[in-house]
CSV table of C-alpha atoms in Angstrom, one decimal:
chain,number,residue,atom,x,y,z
A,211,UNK,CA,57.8,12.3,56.2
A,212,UNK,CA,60.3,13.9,54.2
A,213,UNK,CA,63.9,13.9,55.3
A,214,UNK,CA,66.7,17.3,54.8
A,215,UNK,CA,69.7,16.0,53.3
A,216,UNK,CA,71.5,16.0,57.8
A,217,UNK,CA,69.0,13.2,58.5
A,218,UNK,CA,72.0,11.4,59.0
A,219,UNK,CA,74.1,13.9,60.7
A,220,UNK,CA,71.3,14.2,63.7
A,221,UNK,CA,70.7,10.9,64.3
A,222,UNK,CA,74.6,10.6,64.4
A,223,UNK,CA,74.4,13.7,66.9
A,224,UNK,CA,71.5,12.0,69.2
A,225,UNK,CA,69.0,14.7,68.0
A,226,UNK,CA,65.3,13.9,69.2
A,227,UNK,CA,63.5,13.7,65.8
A,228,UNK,CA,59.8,14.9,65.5
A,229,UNK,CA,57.3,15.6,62.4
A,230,UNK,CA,57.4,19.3,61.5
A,231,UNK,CA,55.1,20.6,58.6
A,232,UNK,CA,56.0,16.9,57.1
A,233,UNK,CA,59.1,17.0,57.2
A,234,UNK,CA,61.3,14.8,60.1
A,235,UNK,CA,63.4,17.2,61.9
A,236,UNK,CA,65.4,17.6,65.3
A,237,UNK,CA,63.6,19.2,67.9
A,238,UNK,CA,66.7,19.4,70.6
A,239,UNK,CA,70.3,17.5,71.1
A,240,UNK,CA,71.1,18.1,75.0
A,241,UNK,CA,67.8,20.5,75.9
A,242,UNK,CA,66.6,23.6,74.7
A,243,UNK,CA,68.0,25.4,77.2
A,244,UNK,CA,71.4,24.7,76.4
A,245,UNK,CA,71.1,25.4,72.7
A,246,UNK,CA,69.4,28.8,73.4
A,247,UNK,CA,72.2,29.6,75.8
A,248,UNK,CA,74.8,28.0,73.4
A,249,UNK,CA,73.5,30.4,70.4
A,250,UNK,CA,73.3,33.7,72.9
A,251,UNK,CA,77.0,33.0,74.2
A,252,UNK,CA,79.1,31.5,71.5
A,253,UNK,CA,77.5,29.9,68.5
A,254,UNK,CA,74.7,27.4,67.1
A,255,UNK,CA,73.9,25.8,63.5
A,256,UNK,CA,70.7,25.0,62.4
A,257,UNK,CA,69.3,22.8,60.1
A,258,UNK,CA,66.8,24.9,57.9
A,259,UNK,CA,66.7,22.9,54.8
A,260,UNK,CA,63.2,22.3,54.9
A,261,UNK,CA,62.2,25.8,54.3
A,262,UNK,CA,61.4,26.6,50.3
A,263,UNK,CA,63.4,28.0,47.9
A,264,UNK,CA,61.5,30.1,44.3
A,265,UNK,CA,63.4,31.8,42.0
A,266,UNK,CA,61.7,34.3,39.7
A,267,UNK,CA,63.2,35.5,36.4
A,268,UNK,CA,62.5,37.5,33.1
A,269,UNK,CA,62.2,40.9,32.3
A,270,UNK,CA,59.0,41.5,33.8
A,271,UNK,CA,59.9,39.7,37.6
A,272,UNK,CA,60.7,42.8,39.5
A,273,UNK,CA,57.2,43.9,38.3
A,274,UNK,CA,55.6,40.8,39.2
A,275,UNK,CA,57.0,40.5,42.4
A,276,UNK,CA,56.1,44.6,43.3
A,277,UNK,CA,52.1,43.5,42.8
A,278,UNK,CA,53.1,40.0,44.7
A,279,UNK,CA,53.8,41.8,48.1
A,280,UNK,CA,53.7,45.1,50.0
A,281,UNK,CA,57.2,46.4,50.1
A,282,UNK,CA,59.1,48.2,47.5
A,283,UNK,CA,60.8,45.6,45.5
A,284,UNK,CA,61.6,48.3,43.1
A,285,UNK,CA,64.3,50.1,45.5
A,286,UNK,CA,65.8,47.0,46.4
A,287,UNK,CA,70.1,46.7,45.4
A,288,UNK,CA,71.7,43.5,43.9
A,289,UNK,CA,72.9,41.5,46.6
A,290,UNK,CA,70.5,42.9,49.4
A,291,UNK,CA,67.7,41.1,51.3
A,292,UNK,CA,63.9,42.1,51.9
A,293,UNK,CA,61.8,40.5,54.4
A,294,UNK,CA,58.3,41.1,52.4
A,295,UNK,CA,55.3,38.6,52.3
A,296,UNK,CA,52.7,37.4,50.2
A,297,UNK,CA,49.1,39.0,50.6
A,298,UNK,CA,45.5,38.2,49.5
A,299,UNK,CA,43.3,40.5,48.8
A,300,UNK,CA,42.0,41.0,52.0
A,301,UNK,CA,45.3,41.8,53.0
A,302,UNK,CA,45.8,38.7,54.5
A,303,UNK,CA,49.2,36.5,54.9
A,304,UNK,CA,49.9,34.2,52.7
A,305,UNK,CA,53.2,33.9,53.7
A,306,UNK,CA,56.2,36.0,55.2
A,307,UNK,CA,59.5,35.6,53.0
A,308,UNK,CA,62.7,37.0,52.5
A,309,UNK,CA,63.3,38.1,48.5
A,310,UNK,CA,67.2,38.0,47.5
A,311,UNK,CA,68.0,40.2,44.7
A,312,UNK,CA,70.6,39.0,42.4
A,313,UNK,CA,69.8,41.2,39.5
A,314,UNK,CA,67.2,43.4,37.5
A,315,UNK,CA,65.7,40.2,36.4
A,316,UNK,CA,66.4,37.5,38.9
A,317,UNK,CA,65.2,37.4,42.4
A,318,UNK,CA,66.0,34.2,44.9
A,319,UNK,CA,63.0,34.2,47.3
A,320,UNK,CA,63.1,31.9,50.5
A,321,UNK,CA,59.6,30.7,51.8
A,322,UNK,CA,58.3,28.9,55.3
A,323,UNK,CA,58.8,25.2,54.9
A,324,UNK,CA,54.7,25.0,54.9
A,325,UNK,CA,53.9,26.7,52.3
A,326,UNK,CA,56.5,26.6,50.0
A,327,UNK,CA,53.8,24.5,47.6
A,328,UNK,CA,51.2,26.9,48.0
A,329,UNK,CA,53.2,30.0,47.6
A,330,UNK,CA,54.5,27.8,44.3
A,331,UNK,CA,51.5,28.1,42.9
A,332,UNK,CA,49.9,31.3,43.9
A,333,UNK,CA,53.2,33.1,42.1
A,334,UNK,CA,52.7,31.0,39.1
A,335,UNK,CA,49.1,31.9,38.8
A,336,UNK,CA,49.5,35.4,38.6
A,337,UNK,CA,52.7,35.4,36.3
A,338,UNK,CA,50.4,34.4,34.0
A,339,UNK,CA,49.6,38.2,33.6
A,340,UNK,CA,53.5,38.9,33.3
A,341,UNK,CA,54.5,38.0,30.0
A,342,UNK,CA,58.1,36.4,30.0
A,343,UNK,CA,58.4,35.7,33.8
A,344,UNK,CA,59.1,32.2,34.8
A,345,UNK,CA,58.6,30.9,38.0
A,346,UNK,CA,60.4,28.0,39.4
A,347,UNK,CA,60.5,25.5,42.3
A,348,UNK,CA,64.1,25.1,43.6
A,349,UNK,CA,63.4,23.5,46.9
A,350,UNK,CA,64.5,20.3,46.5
A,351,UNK,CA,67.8,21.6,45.1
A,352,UNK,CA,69.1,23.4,47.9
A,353,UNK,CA,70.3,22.3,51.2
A,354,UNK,CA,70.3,25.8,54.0
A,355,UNK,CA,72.3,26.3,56.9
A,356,UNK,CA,72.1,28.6,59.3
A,357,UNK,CA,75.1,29.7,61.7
A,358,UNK,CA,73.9,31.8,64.4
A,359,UNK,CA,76.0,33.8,67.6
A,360,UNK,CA,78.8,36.0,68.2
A,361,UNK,CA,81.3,33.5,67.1
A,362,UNK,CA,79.2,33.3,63.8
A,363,UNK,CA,81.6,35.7,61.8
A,364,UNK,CA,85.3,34.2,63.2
A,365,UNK,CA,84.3,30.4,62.5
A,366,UNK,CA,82.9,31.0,58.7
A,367,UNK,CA,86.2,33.1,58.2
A,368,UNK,CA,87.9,30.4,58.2
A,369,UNK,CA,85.9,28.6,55.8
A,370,UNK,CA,85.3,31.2,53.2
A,371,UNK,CA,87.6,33.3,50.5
A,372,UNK,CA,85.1,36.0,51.5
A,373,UNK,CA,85.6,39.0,53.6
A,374,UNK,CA,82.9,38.4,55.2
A,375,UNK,CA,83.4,41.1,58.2
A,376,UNK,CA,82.7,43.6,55.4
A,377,UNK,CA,79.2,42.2,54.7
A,378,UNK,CA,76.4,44.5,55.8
A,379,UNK,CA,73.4,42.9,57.8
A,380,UNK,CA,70.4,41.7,54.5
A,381,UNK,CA,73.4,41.4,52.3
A,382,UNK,CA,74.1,38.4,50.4
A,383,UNK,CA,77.6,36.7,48.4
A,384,UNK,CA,77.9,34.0,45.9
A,385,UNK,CA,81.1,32.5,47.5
A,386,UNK,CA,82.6,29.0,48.3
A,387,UNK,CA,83.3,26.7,51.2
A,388,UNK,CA,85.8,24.2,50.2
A,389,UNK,CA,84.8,23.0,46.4
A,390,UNK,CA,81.0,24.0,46.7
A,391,UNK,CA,79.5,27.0,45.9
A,392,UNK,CA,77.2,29.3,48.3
A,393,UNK,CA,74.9,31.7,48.6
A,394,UNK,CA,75.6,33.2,51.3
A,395,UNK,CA,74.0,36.1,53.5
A,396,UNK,CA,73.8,38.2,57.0
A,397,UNK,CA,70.7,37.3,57.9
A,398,UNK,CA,69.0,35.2,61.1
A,399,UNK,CA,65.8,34.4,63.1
A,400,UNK,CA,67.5,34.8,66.0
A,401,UNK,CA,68.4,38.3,66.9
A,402,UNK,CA,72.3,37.3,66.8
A,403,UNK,CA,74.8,38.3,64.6
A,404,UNK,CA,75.0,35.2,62.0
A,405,UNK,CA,74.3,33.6,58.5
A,406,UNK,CA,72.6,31.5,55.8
A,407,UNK,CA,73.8,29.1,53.7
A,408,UNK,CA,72.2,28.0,50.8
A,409,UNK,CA,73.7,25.0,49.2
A,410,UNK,CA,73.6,22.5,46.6
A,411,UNK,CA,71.2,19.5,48.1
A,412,UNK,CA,73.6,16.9,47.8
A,413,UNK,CA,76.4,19.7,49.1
A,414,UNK,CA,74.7,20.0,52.3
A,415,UNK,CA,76.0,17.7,54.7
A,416,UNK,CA,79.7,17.6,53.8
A,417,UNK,CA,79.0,21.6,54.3
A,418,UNK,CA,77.3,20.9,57.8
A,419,UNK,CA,80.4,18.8,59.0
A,420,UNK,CA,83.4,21.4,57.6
A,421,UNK,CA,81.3,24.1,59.9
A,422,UNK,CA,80.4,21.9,62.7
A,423,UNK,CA,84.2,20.9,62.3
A,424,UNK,CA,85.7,24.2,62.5
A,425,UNK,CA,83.2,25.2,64.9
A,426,UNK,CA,83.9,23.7,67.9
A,427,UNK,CA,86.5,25.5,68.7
A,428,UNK,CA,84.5,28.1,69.3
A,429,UNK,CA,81.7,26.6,71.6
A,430,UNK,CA,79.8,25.9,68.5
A,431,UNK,CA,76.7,23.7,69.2
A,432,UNK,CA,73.7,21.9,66.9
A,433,UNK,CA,70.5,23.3,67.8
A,434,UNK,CA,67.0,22.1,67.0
A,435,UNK,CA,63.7,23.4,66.6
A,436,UNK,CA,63.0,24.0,70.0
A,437,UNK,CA,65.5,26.7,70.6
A,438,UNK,CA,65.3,28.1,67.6
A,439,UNK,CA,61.1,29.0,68.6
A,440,UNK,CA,62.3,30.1,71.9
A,441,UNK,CA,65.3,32.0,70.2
A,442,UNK,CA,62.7,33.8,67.3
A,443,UNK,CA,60.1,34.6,70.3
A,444,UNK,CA,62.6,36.6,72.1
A,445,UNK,CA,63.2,38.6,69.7
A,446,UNK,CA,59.3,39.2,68.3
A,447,UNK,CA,60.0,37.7,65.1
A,448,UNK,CA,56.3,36.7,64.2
A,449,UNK,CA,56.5,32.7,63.0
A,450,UNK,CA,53.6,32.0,60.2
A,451,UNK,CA,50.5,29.8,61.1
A,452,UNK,CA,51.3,30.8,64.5
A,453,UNK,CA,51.2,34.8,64.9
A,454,UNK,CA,50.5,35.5,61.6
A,455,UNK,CA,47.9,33.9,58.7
A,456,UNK,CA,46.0,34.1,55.8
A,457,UNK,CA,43.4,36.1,58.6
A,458,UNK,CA,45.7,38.8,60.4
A,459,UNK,CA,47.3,41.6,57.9
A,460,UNK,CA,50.7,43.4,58.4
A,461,UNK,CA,49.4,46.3,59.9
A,462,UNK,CA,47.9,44.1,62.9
A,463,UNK,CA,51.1,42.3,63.3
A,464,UNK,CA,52.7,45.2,63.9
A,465,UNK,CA,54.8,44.8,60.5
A,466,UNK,CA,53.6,47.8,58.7
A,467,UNK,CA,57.4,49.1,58.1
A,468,UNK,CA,56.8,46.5,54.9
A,469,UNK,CA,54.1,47.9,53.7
A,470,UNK,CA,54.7,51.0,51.3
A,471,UNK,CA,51.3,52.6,49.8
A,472,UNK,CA,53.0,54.9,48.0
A,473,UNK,CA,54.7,52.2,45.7
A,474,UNK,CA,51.8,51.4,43.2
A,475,UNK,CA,49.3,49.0,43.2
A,476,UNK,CA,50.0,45.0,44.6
A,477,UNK,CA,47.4,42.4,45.8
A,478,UNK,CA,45.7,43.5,49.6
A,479,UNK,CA,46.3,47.4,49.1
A,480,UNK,CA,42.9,48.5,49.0
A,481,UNK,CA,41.9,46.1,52.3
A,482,UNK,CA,44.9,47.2,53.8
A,483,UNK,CA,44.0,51.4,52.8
A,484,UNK,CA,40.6,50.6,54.7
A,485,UNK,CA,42.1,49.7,57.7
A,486,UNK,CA,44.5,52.3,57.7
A,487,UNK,CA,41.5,55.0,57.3
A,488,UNK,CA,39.0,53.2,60.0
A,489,UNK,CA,41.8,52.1,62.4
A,490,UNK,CA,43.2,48.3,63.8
A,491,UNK,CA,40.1,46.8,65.8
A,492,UNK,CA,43.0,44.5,67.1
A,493,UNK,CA,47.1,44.6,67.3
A,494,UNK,CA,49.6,41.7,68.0
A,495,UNK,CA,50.9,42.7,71.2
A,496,UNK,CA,54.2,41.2,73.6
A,497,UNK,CA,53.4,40.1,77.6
A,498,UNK,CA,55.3,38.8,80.2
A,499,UNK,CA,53.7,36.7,82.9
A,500,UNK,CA,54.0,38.8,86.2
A,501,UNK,CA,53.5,35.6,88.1
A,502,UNK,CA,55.1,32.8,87.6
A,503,UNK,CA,53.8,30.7,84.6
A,504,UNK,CA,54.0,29.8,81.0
A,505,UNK,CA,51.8,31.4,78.3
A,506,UNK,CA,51.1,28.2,75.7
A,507,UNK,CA,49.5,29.0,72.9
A,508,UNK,CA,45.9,28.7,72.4
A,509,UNK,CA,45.5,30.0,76.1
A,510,UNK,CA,43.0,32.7,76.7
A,511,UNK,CA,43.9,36.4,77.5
A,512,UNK,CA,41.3,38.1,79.6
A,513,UNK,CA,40.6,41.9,80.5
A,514,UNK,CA,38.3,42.7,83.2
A,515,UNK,CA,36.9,39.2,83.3
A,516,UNK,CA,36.2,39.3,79.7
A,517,UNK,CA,38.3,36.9,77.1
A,518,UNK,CA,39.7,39.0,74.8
A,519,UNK,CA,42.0,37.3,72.5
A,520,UNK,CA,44.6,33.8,72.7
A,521,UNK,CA,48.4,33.1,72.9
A,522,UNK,CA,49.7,33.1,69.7
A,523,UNK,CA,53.3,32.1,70.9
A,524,UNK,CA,54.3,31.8,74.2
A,525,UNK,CA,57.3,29.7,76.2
A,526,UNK,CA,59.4,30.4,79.0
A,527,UNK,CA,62.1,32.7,77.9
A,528,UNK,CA,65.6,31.1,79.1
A,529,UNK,CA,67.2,34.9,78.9
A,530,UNK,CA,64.8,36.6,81.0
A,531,UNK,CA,63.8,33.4,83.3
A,532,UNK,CA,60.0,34.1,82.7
A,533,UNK,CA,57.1,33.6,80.6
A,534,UNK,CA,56.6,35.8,77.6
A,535,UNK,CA,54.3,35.2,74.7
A,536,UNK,CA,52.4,37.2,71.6
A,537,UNK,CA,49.0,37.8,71.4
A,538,UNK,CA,46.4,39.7,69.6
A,539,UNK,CA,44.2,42.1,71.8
A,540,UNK,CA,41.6,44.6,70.9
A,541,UNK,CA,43.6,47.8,69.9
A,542,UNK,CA,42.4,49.7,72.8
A,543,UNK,CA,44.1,46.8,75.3
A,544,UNK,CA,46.8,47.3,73.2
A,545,UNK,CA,49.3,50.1,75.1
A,546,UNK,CA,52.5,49.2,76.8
A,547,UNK,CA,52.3,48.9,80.8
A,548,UNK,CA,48.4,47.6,80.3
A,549,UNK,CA,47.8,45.2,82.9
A,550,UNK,CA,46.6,41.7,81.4
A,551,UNK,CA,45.4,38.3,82.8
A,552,UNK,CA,46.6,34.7,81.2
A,553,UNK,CA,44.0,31.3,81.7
A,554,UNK,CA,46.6,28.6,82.1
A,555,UNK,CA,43.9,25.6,82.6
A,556,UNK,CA,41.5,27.5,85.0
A,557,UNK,CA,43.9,30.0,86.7
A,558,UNK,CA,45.0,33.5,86.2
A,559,UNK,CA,48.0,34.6,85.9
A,560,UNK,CA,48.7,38.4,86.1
A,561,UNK,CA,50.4,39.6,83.0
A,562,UNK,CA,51.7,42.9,81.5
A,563,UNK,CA,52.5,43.7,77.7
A,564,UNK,CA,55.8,45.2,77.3
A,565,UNK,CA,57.9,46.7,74.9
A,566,UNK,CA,59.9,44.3,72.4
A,567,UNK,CA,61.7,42.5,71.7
A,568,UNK,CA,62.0,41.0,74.7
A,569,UNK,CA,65.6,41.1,74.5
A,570,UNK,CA,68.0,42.8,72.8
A,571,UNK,CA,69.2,42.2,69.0
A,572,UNK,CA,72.9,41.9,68.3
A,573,UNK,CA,73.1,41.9,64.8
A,574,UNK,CA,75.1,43.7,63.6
A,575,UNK,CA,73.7,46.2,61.7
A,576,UNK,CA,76.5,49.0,61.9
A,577,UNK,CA,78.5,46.9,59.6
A,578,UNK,CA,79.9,48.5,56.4
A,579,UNK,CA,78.1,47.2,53.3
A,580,UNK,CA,80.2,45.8,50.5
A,581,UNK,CA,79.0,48.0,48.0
A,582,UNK,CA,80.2,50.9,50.5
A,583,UNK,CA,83.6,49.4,50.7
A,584,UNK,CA,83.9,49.3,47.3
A,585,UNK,CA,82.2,52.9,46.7
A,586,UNK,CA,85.4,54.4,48.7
């Protein structure tokens, strides 16, 4: 298995390791519970190194990356965020990413740990047709970091020459912690106020200890995988090979704010214009368990005493105190308030989709962007 640069750091923290999409990583510390809590009240920092890291450059990469995925990279600012993903041409996901603009003719793109081979190579395949774009493989130089909860902002303040407060949420800075240099952005999986750092590989750790340092202060807690699933589900944030794949499009997972028709052609329109025109036979839809219970994934969902779809995600939520979960169900099943049933090995358990996220975001999206700061 493959080892982030804070192999070291968990095992010196007690984390429980386990295999994750080959790589060794720390599932939990204390418990999940306490992490989730941790990150909700005061403040948690994740290891995220194993996720990928491609960087796309030339004159041509904005174009390239516009037929790559569904949203407009065109309109995109220097130093802002887009969550996007890759399609086929069914209009399936590839992958779900987040593109960082640095300039007309370099993008930073961060990929799922997974696939960050496979997207690789499906981007270098088709810059084949782009003249001048180059397409490169940065994962194993970066380190990432991600500081999440409301005491996100006050314990990086410390450790950055960066105003940070002024950064808008999907923004991004090149600045420094100490001697090292980071990219460094407002963005999460966890529906808290927090940040990413990307860092040089062999950076990482010394970065990990000044924050974990400086942090504790503050409540500041490691937290592992575990929490960080229950953390993501809370919010609906759809985690790939899970509640989305190469077989479910945007529009069924209910992401169809990142696909823009209007923008041109890109790889998966036309599959994606047909099922706009004939209508979703099926939507990714959030439940919570009535009675008491928890939705596991694989577990069937059943209407009338028919099956009619599976758990894609599901866990006990620690906010709410009861079992929520994601699921795919024909689109006419699909309405908030529709009374559902969960098979949790034999039994049914009465469930109801709901509005989500389950819980509400706190990040901080009324913040004044840089660029606005400076435009005064």
């Amino acid at each position: 298995m493959k080892r982030t640069p804070l192999w070291q750091a968990h095992h010196a923290l007690g984390a429980r390791m386990v295999e994750f999409n080959g790589w060794e990583m720390p599932v939990q510390y204390t418990s999940i519970m306490d992490e989730h809590k941790a990150t909700r009240e005061k403040a948690g920092i994740f290891d995220v190194s194993h996720m990928g890291e491609i960087e796309v450059k030339g004159e041509r990469a904005m174009e390239l990356l516009s037929y790559l995925t569904p949203n407009d990279v065109a309109g995109l600012k220097e130093n802002v965020v887009q969550y996007s993903a890759l399609l086929n041409q069914a209009g399936g996901i590839i992958d779900d990413l987040l593109i960082y603009k640095v300039s007309d003719t370099r993008f930073f793109i961060c990929v799922n740990a997974g696939n960050a081979r496979k997207d690789f190579d499906w981007m270098s395949g088709h810059a084949a047709g782009f003249p001048g774009v180059e397409v490169v493989n940065l994962s194993r130089d970066f380190g990432m970091i991600s500081l999440q909860g409301p005491n996100a902002e006050a314990i990086l303040s410390y450790l950055t020459p960066h105003p940070i407060g002024s950064m808008g949420y999907y923004h991004f800075v090149t600045t420094t912690i100490g001697e090292s240099s980071v990219l460094l952005s407002r963005t999460g999986y966890t529906g808290e106020d927090g940040f990413e750092l990307f860092v040089n590989w062999n950076e990482t750790a010394a970065i990990w200890d000044k924050i974990v340092t400086r942090g504790k202060s503050f409540g500041l807690r490691p937290v592992g995988l575990g929490a960080r699933d229950t953390l993501r589900l809370e919010m609906r944030y759809p985690l790939h090979g899970h509640d989305i794949n190469e077989t479910t499009t945007p529009l069924e997972a209910g992401l169809g704010w990142i696909v823009k028709m209007d923008k041109g052609d890109f790889i998966g329109r036309q599959a994606l214009a047909v099922q706009k025109e004939t209508g979703l036979k099926r939507k990714l839809v959030g439940i919570e368990l009535l009675d008491k219970g928890i939705p596991r994934e694989g577990y069937e969902i059943v209407k009338n005493g028919e099956k009619v779809g599976k758990v894609t995600s599901g866990t006990l939520s620690p906010t709410l105190n009861k079992g929520i979960a994601l699921c795919y169900v024909p689109a006419e099943y699909a309405a908030v308030g529709t009374s559902l049933q969960v098979d949790i090995r034999g039994k049914l358990y009465e469930a109801q989709i709901v509005k989500t996220p389950f819980v509400q975001s706190r990040v901080k999206k009324t913040v004044v962007a840089v660029e606005e700061v400076k435009a005064e």
